[in-house]
């Protein structure tokens, strides 16, 4: 499989209720740079992704490109908390396993939905 | 130019102090879907991007792929307000002009820096 095929398999699996098969595509030593910080290892990435995958209502692939070693995908997601939460992921892939992830998404609607932040009180 | 060449020129120009040359690569009727909503037309996109470009300290291209019609790029930025703010942009390109942009970035650190939101007061 090319890097892009691996990435698209990973996305298809965790967005379609087959999360365990998705996580199997993660290298045990995968490093994920996320807006919240660096996640080291498959267990840390799964702990980050699994609750989100479990709450997913729908998803849509918006763009996907890659070469032999890397893939860059953009997709939209819908959950009960946030109706549209697009994300981009840059994957490094070695031997059919994802060894590096750089994920970008907007934390603001999630932080507001959880109540981690609140709009500034009006003076 | 391929779509990717157009996208990379656009990025290089607005991140290197040549913003006006970047904005010239935007189609007058460009539609940009951003975390804050839909921006219709070049003027609206420039009004959104120009203040950010003006405050840019540095940027780094992390990944860039594309085909004849679309490009997907991932880059990191540093400003005085936010030390690391990566963004992904999916561009549709027609005749050397960017006609569609889907941009994803994390609004949370910017909203906190501006004081638009505050951490939830502790009970």
PDB file of C-alpha atoms in Angstrom:
ATOM      1  CA  UNK A   1       0.000   0.000   0.000  1.00  0.00           C
ATOM      2  CA  UNK A   2       1.071   3.557  -0.636  1.00  0.00           C
ATOM      3  CA  UNK A   3       1.150   6.010   2.256  1.00  0.00           C
ATOM      4  CA  UNK A   4      -2.096   7.510   0.968  1.00  0.00           C
ATOM      5  CA  UNK A   5      -3.818   4.120   0.851  1.00  0.00           C
ATOM      6  CA  UNK A   6      -2.766   3.462   4.445  1.00  0.00           C
ATOM      7  CA  UNK A   7      -4.022   6.877   5.542  1.00  0.00           C
ATOM      8  CA  UNK A   8      -7.349   6.462   3.787  1.00  0.00           C
ATOM      9  CA  UNK A   9      -7.791   2.989   5.287  1.00  0.00           C
ATOM     10  CA  UNK A  10      -7.099   4.428   8.741  1.00  0.00           C
ATOM     11  CA  UNK A  11      -9.628   7.220   8.243  1.00  0.00           C
ATOM     12  CA  UNK A  12     -12.271   4.916   6.757  1.00  0.00           C
ATOM     13  CA  UNK A  13     -11.905   2.428   9.604  1.00  0.00           C
ATOM     14  CA  UNK A  14     -12.134   4.809  12.575  1.00  0.00           C
ATOM     15  CA  UNK A  15     -14.966   6.762  10.978  1.00  0.00           C
ATOM     16  CA  UNK A  16     -17.020   3.648  10.244  1.00  0.00           C
ATOM     17  CA  UNK A  17     -17.140   1.858  13.575  1.00  0.00           C
ATOM     18  CA  UNK A  18     -14.069  -0.311  12.982  1.00  0.00           C
ATOM     19  CA  UNK A  19     -11.790   1.663  15.274  1.00  0.00           C
ATOM     20  CA  UNK A  20      -9.760  -1.299  16.505  1.00  0.00           C
ATOM     21  CA  UNK A  21      -8.752  -2.098  12.943  1.00  0.00           C
ATOM     22  CA  UNK A  22      -7.759   1.552  12.499  1.00  0.00           C
ATOM     23  CA  UNK A  23      -5.595   1.607  15.605  1.00  0.00           C
ATOM     24  CA  UNK A  24      -3.781  -1.502  14.315  1.00  0.00           C
ATOM     25  CA  UNK A  25      -2.447   0.695  11.488  1.00  0.00           C
ATOM     26  CA  UNK A  26      -0.695   2.921  14.024  1.00  0.00           C
ATOM     27  CA  UNK A  27       2.932   2.111  14.719  1.00  0.00           C
ATOM     28  CA  UNK A  28       3.420   1.281  18.416  1.00  0.00           C
ATOM     29  CA  UNK A  29       5.878   4.172  18.584  1.00  0.00           C
ATOM     30  CA  UNK A  30       3.804   6.657  16.575  1.00  0.00           C
ATOM     31  CA  UNK A  31       4.339  10.315  17.487  1.00  0.00           C
ATOM     32  CA  UNK A  32       1.350  12.621  17.078  1.00  0.00           C
ATOM     33  CA  UNK A  33       1.696  16.397  17.227  1.00  0.00           C
ATOM     34  CA  UNK A  34      -1.763  17.757  18.076  1.00  0.00           C
ATOM     35  CA  UNK A  35      -3.078  21.183  19.082  1.00  0.00           C
ATOM     36  CA  UNK A  36      -3.134  19.947  22.679  1.00  0.00           C
ATOM     37  CA  UNK A  37       0.493  18.772  22.626  1.00  0.00           C
ATOM     38  CA  UNK A  38       2.612  15.789  21.629  1.00  0.00           C
ATOM     39  CA  UNK A  39       1.173  12.294  22.045  1.00  0.00           C
ATOM     40  CA  UNK A  40       3.841   9.596  22.261  1.00  0.00           C
ATOM     41  CA  UNK A  41       2.935   6.056  21.255  1.00  0.00           C
ATOM     42  CA  UNK A  42      -0.123   4.205  19.989  1.00  0.00           C
ATOM     43  CA  UNK A  43      -1.809   4.012  23.395  1.00  0.00           C
ATOM     44  CA  UNK A  44      -1.681   7.783  23.806  1.00  0.00           C
ATOM     45  CA  UNK A  45      -3.046   8.374  20.309  1.00  0.00           C
ATOM     46  CA  UNK A  46      -5.848   5.847  20.841  1.00  0.00           C
ATOM     47  CA  UNK A  47      -6.757   7.473  24.166  1.00  0.00           C
ATOM     48  CA  UNK A  48      -7.052  10.772  22.297  1.00  0.00           C
ATOM     49  CA  UNK A  49      -8.914   9.494  19.237  1.00  0.00           C
ATOM     50  CA  UNK A  50     -11.170   6.721  20.571  1.00  0.00           C
ATOM     51  CA  UNK A  51     -13.643   8.902  22.505  1.00  0.00           C
ATOM     52  CA  UNK A  52     -13.966  11.165  19.469  1.00  0.00           C
ATOM     53  CA  UNK A  53     -14.480   8.193  17.135  1.00  0.00           C
ATOM     54  CA  UNK A  54     -17.102   6.746  19.495  1.00  0.00           C
ATOM     55  CA  UNK A  55     -19.098   9.974  19.375  1.00  0.00           C
ATOM     56  CA  UNK A  56     -18.890  10.477  15.628  1.00  0.00           C
ATOM     57  CA  UNK A  57     -22.194  11.083  13.839  1.00  0.00           C
ATOM     58  CA  UNK A  58     -20.819  11.420  10.312  1.00  0.00           C
ATOM     59  CA  UNK A  59     -17.685  12.268   8.357  1.00  0.00           C
ATOM     60  CA  UNK A  60     -16.776  13.396   4.867  1.00  0.00           C
ATOM     61  CA  UNK A  61     -13.460  13.243   3.032  1.00  0.00           C
ATOM     62  CA  UNK A  62     -12.678  16.653   1.532  1.00  0.00           C
ATOM     63  CA  UNK A  63      -9.220  16.069   0.055  1.00  0.00           C
ATOM     64  CA  UNK A  64      -6.466  13.453   0.104  1.00  0.00           C
ATOM     65  CA  UNK A  65      -3.037  13.472  -1.467  1.00  0.00           C
ATOM     66  CA  UNK A  66       0.257  11.732  -0.875  1.00  0.00           C
ATOM     67  CA  UNK A  67       3.387  10.084  -2.117  1.00  0.00           C
ATOM     68  CA  UNK A  68       5.295   6.928  -1.162  1.00  0.00           C
ATOM     69  CA  UNK A  69       6.149   8.133   2.331  1.00  0.00           C
ATOM     70  CA  UNK A  70       3.585  10.722   3.390  1.00  0.00           C
ATOM     71  CA  UNK A  71      -0.084  11.554   3.016  1.00  0.00           C
ATOM     72  CA  UNK A  72      -2.093  14.684   3.742  1.00  0.00           C
ATOM     73  CA  UNK A  73      -5.832  14.359   4.210  1.00  0.00           C
ATOM     74  CA  UNK A  74      -8.604  16.808   5.018  1.00  0.00           C
ATOM     75  CA  UNK A  75     -11.978  15.640   6.299  1.00  0.00           C
ATOM     76  CA  UNK A  76     -15.011  17.020   8.031  1.00  0.00           C
ATOM     77  CA  UNK A  77     -16.674  15.445  11.046  1.00  0.00           C
ATOM     78  CA  UNK A  78     -19.954  15.854  12.868  1.00  0.00           C
ATOM     79  CA  UNK A  79     -20.545  14.947  16.498  1.00  0.00           C
ATOM     80  CA  UNK A  80     -23.342  15.739  18.926  1.00  0.00           C
ATOM     81  CA  UNK A  81     -21.185  18.494  20.408  1.00  0.00           C
ATOM     82  CA  UNK A  82     -19.956  20.125  17.163  1.00  0.00           C
ATOM     83  CA  UNK A  83     -21.885  19.967  13.883  1.00  0.00           C
ATOM     84  CA  UNK A  84     -18.842  20.624  11.659  1.00  0.00           C
ATOM     85  CA  UNK A  85     -15.302  20.023  12.833  1.00  0.00           C
ATOM     86  CA  UNK A  86     -12.899  19.656   9.920  1.00  0.00           C
ATOM     87  CA  UNK A  87      -9.424  18.304  10.532  1.00  0.00           C
ATOM     88  CA  UNK A  88      -6.245  17.862   8.539  1.00  0.00           C
ATOM     89  CA  UNK A  89      -3.751  15.089   9.170  1.00  0.00           C
ATOM     90  CA  UNK A  90      -0.262  14.740   7.741  1.00  0.00           C
ATOM     91  CA  UNK A  91       0.875  11.137   8.082  1.00  0.00           C
ATOM     92  CA  UNK A  92       4.302   9.599   7.787  1.00  0.00           C
ATOM     93  CA  UNK A  93       3.982   5.938   6.823  1.00  0.00           C
ATOM     94  CA  UNK A  94       6.604   3.188   7.020  1.00  0.00           C
ATOM     95  CA  UNK A  95       5.844  -0.408   6.054  1.00  0.00           C
ATOM     96  CA  UNK A  96       2.099   0.130   6.106  1.00  0.00           C
ATOM     97  CA  UNK A  97       2.130   1.632   9.597  1.00  0.00           C
ATOM     98  CA  UNK A  98       1.539   5.273  10.493  1.00  0.00           C
ATOM     99  CA  UNK A  99       4.642   6.446  12.353  1.00  0.00           C
ATOM    100  CA  UNK A 100       3.947  10.181  12.511  1.00  0.00           C
ATOM    101  CA  UNK A 101       0.811  12.306  12.680  1.00  0.00           C
ATOM    102  CA  UNK A 102       0.485  16.056  12.558  1.00  0.00           C
ATOM    103  CA  UNK A 103      -3.186  16.881  13.193  1.00  0.00           C
ATOM    104  CA  UNK A 104      -4.792  20.302  12.936  1.00  0.00           C
ATOM    105  CA  UNK A 105      -8.333  21.122  14.004  1.00  0.00           C
ATOM    106  CA  UNK A 106     -10.211  23.920  15.707  1.00  0.00           C
ATOM    107  CA  UNK A 107     -10.372  23.293  19.446  1.00  0.00           C
ATOM    108  CA  UNK A 108     -12.557  26.324  20.134  1.00  0.00           C
ATOM    109  CA  UNK A 109     -16.023  24.794  19.577  1.00  0.00           C
ATOM    110  CA  UNK A 110     -15.054  21.718  21.616  1.00  0.00           C
ATOM    111  CA  UNK A 111     -13.694  23.851  24.472  1.00  0.00           C
ATOM    112  CA  UNK A 112     -16.890  25.902  24.482  1.00  0.00           C
ATOM    113  CA  UNK A 113     -19.097  22.779  24.337  1.00  0.00           C
ATOM    114  CA  UNK A 114     -17.230  21.215  27.258  1.00  0.00           C
ATOM    115  CA  UNK A 115     -17.281  24.467  29.206  1.00  0.00           C
ATOM    116  CA  UNK A 116     -13.484  24.566  29.424  1.00  0.00           C
ATOM    117  CA  UNK A 117     -13.678  28.174  28.271  1.00  0.00           C
ATOM    118  CA  UNK A 118     -16.502  30.688  28.350  1.00  0.00           C
ATOM    119  CA  UNK A 119     -17.118  33.850  26.337  1.00  0.00           C
ATOM    120  CA  UNK A 120     -15.576  36.863  28.021  1.00  0.00           C
ATOM    121  CA  UNK A 121     -18.133  38.428  30.370  1.00  0.00           C
ATOM    122  CA  UNK A 122     -19.448  41.713  28.970  1.00  0.00           C
ATOM    123  CA  UNK A 123     -18.464  44.786  30.968  1.00  0.00           C
TER     124      UNK A 123
ATOM    125  CA  UNK B   1       1.315  26.424 -13.346  1.00  0.00           C
ATOM    126  CA  UNK B   2      -0.189  23.420 -11.612  1.00  0.00           C
ATOM    127  CA  UNK B   3      -2.634  23.987  -8.772  1.00  0.00           C
ATOM    128  CA  UNK B   4       0.111  23.097  -6.327  1.00  0.00           C
ATOM    129  CA  UNK B   5       2.521  25.624  -7.855  1.00  0.00           C
ATOM    130  CA  UNK B   6      -0.149  28.323  -7.562  1.00  0.00           C
ATOM    131  CA  UNK B   7      -0.834  27.385  -3.929  1.00  0.00           C
ATOM    132  CA  UNK B   8       2.834  27.379  -3.010  1.00  0.00           C
ATOM    133  CA  UNK B   9       3.362  30.732  -4.707  1.00  0.00           C
ATOM    134  CA  UNK B  10       0.417  32.148  -2.745  1.00  0.00           C
ATOM    135  CA  UNK B  11       1.804  30.822   0.533  1.00  0.00           C
ATOM    136  CA  UNK B  12       5.351  31.959  -0.192  1.00  0.00           C
ATOM    137  CA  UNK B  13       4.197  35.458  -1.121  1.00  0.00           C
ATOM    138  CA  UNK B  14       1.951  36.222   1.866  1.00  0.00           C
ATOM    139  CA  UNK B  15       4.437  34.711   4.309  1.00  0.00           C
ATOM    140  CA  UNK B  16       7.371  36.704   2.930  1.00  0.00           C
ATOM    141  CA  UNK B  17       6.074  40.266   2.978  1.00  0.00           C
ATOM    142  CA  UNK B  18       4.736  40.258  -0.585  1.00  0.00           C
ATOM    143  CA  UNK B  19       1.096  40.016   0.420  1.00  0.00           C
ATOM    144  CA  UNK B  20      -0.271  42.132  -2.428  1.00  0.00           C
ATOM    145  CA  UNK B  21       1.248  39.728  -4.940  1.00  0.00           C
ATOM    146  CA  UNK B  22      -0.362  36.862  -3.024  1.00  0.00           C
ATOM    147  CA  UNK B  23      -3.817  38.427  -3.039  1.00  0.00           C
ATOM    148  CA  UNK B  24      -3.519  38.863  -6.828  1.00  0.00           C
ATOM    149  CA  UNK B  25      -3.574  35.056  -7.077  1.00  0.00           C
ATOM    150  CA  UNK B  26      -7.040  34.981  -5.486  1.00  0.00           C
ATOM    151  CA  UNK B  27      -9.947  34.902  -7.892  1.00  0.00           C
ATOM    152  CA  UNK B  28     -12.194  37.956  -7.362  1.00  0.00           C
ATOM    153  CA  UNK B  29     -15.040  35.540  -6.601  1.00  0.00           C
ATOM    154  CA  UNK B  30     -13.050  33.168  -4.371  1.00  0.00           C
ATOM    155  CA  UNK B  31     -15.075  31.423  -1.673  1.00  0.00           C
ATOM    156  CA  UNK B  32     -13.250  30.599   1.559  1.00  0.00           C
ATOM    157  CA  UNK B  33     -14.738  28.276   4.170  1.00  0.00           C
ATOM    158  CA  UNK B  34     -12.988  29.095   7.452  1.00  0.00           C
ATOM    159  CA  UNK B  35     -13.589  28.116  11.074  1.00  0.00           C
ATOM    160  CA  UNK B  36     -15.243  31.503  11.581  1.00  0.00           C
ATOM    161  CA  UNK B  37     -17.617  31.092   8.637  1.00  0.00           C
ATOM    162  CA  UNK B  38     -17.775  31.572   4.879  1.00  0.00           C
ATOM    163  CA  UNK B  39     -15.859  34.466   3.296  1.00  0.00           C
ATOM    164  CA  UNK B  40     -17.218  35.491  -0.103  1.00  0.00           C
ATOM    165  CA  UNK B  41     -14.882  37.211  -2.538  1.00  0.00           C
ATOM    166  CA  UNK B  42     -11.279  38.364  -2.625  1.00  0.00           C
ATOM    167  CA  UNK B  43     -11.867  41.453  -0.496  1.00  0.00           C
ATOM    168  CA  UNK B  44     -13.345  39.387   2.328  1.00  0.00           C
ATOM    169  CA  UNK B  45     -10.463  36.888   2.207  1.00  0.00           C
ATOM    170  CA  UNK B  46      -7.883  39.675   2.178  1.00  0.00           C
ATOM    171  CA  UNK B  47      -9.591  41.374   5.143  1.00  0.00           C
ATOM    172  CA  UNK B  48      -9.285  38.065   7.005  1.00  0.00           C
ATOM    173  CA  UNK B  49      -5.727  37.201   5.971  1.00  0.00           C
ATOM    174  CA  UNK B  50      -3.931  40.551   5.762  1.00  0.00           C
ATOM    175  CA  UNK B  51      -3.820  41.345   9.510  1.00  0.00           C
ATOM    176  CA  UNK B  52      -2.501  37.853  10.167  1.00  0.00           C
ATOM    177  CA  UNK B  53       0.111  38.143   7.412  1.00  0.00           C
ATOM    178  CA  UNK B  54       1.183  41.536   8.752  1.00  0.00           C
ATOM    179  CA  UNK B  55       1.825  40.054  12.195  1.00  0.00           C
ATOM    180  CA  UNK B  56       3.665  36.977  11.023  1.00  0.00           C
ATOM    181  CA  UNK B  57       7.018  36.296  12.667  1.00  0.00           C
ATOM    182  CA  UNK B  58       7.896  33.108  10.787  1.00  0.00           C
ATOM    183  CA  UNK B  59       6.365  30.215   8.865  1.00  0.00           C
ATOM    184  CA  UNK B  60       7.328  26.714   7.836  1.00  0.00           C
ATOM    185  CA  UNK B  61       5.896  24.493   5.130  1.00  0.00           C
ATOM    186  CA  UNK B  62       5.135  21.047   6.590  1.00  0.00           C
ATOM    187  CA  UNK B  63       3.506  19.302   3.631  1.00  0.00           C
ATOM    188  CA  UNK B  64       2.164  20.117   0.172  1.00  0.00           C
ATOM    189  CA  UNK B  65       0.447  17.933  -2.376  1.00  0.00           C
ATOM    190  CA  UNK B  66      -1.886  18.453  -5.292  1.00  0.00           C
ATOM    191  CA  UNK B  67      -3.072  17.611  -8.761  1.00  0.00           C
ATOM    192  CA  UNK B  68      -4.128  19.684 -11.769  1.00  0.00           C
ATOM    193  CA  UNK B  69      -7.144  21.226 -10.052  1.00  0.00           C
ATOM    194  CA  UNK B  70      -6.565  21.167  -6.297  1.00  0.00           C
ATOM    195  CA  UNK B  71      -3.813  21.482  -3.744  1.00  0.00           C
ATOM    196  CA  UNK B  72      -3.630  20.687  -0.044  1.00  0.00           C
ATOM    197  CA  UNK B  73      -0.936  22.352   2.032  1.00  0.00           C
ATOM    198  CA  UNK B  74      -0.025  22.254   5.703  1.00  0.00           C
ATOM    199  CA  UNK B  75       2.163  24.920   7.265  1.00  0.00           C
ATOM    200  CA  UNK B  76       3.078  26.247  10.671  1.00  0.00           C
ATOM    201  CA  UNK B  77       3.100  29.908  11.619  1.00  0.00           C
ATOM    202  CA  UNK B  78       4.446  31.963  14.490  1.00  0.00           C
ATOM    203  CA  UNK B  79       3.078  35.341  15.559  1.00  0.00           C
ATOM    204  CA  UNK B  80       3.589  37.446  18.648  1.00  0.00           C
ATOM    205  CA  UNK B  81       0.273  36.162  19.991  1.00  0.00           C
ATOM    206  CA  UNK B  82       0.696  32.440  19.237  1.00  0.00           C
ATOM    207  CA  UNK B  83       4.095  30.741  18.971  1.00  0.00           C
ATOM    208  CA  UNK B  84       2.849  27.810  16.866  1.00  0.00           C
ATOM    209  CA  UNK B  85      -0.350  27.964  14.846  1.00  0.00           C
ATOM    210  CA  UNK B  86      -0.400  25.349  12.091  1.00  0.00           C
ATOM    211  CA  UNK B  87      -2.993  25.589   9.356  1.00  0.00           C
ATOM    212  CA  UNK B  88      -4.155  23.460   6.464  1.00  0.00           C
ATOM    213  CA  UNK B  89      -5.578  24.876   3.265  1.00  0.00           C
ATOM    214  CA  UNK B  90      -7.319  23.007   0.472  1.00  0.00           C
ATOM    215  CA  UNK B  91      -7.299  25.131  -2.673  1.00  0.00           C
ATOM    216  CA  UNK B  92      -9.284  24.827  -5.867  1.00  0.00           C
ATOM    217  CA  UNK B  93      -7.395  26.486  -8.705  1.00  0.00           C
ATOM    218  CA  UNK B  94      -8.681  27.533 -12.130  1.00  0.00           C
ATOM    219  CA  UNK B  95      -6.480  29.290 -14.672  1.00  0.00           C
ATOM    220  CA  UNK B  96      -3.797  30.113 -12.125  1.00  0.00           C
ATOM    221  CA  UNK B  97      -6.272  31.718  -9.720  1.00  0.00           C
ATOM    222  CA  UNK B  98      -7.430  30.298  -6.403  1.00  0.00           C
ATOM    223  CA  UNK B  99     -11.210  29.982  -6.611  1.00  0.00           C
ATOM    224  CA  UNK B 100     -11.898  27.995  -3.436  1.00  0.00           C
ATOM    225  CA  UNK B 101     -10.235  27.750  -0.038  1.00  0.00           C
ATOM    226  CA  UNK B 102     -11.040  25.478   2.834  1.00  0.00           C
ATOM    227  CA  UNK B 103      -8.855  26.515   5.773  1.00  0.00           C
ATOM    228  CA  UNK B 104      -8.513  24.711   9.089  1.00  0.00           C
ATOM    229  CA  UNK B 105      -6.672  26.043  12.107  1.00  0.00           C
ATOM    230  CA  UNK B 106      -7.049  26.115  15.867  1.00  0.00           C
ATOM    231  CA  UNK B 107      -8.882  29.267  16.931  1.00  0.00           C
ATOM    232  CA  UNK B 108      -8.518  28.549  20.645  1.00  0.00           C
ATOM    233  CA  UNK B 109      -5.087  30.133  21.301  1.00  0.00           C
ATOM    234  CA  UNK B 110      -6.065  33.227  19.278  1.00  0.00           C
ATOM    235  CA  UNK B 111      -9.384  33.568  21.136  1.00  0.00           C
ATOM    236  CA  UNK B 112      -7.557  33.271  24.465  1.00  0.00           C
ATOM    237  CA  UNK B 113      -4.865  35.755  23.401  1.00  0.00           C
ATOM    238  CA  UNK B 114      -7.490  38.284  22.303  1.00  0.00           C
ATOM    239  CA  UNK B 115      -9.546  37.701  25.446  1.00  0.00           C
ATOM    240  CA  UNK B 116     -12.600  36.663  23.423  1.00  0.00           C
ATOM    241  CA  UNK B 117     -12.873  33.657  25.717  1.00  0.00           C
ATOM    242  CA  UNK B 118     -11.518  33.011  29.195  1.00  0.00           C
ATOM    243  CA  UNK B 119     -10.845  29.784  31.065  1.00  0.00           C
ATOM    244  CA  UNK B 120     -13.894  28.678  33.019  1.00  0.00           C
ATOM    245  CA  UNK B 121     -13.738  30.166  36.512  1.00  0.00           C
ATOM    246  CA  UNK B 122     -12.925  27.497  39.086  1.00  0.00           C
ATOM    247  CA  UNK B 123     -15.752  26.703  41.521  1.00  0.00           C
TER     248      UNK B 123
END
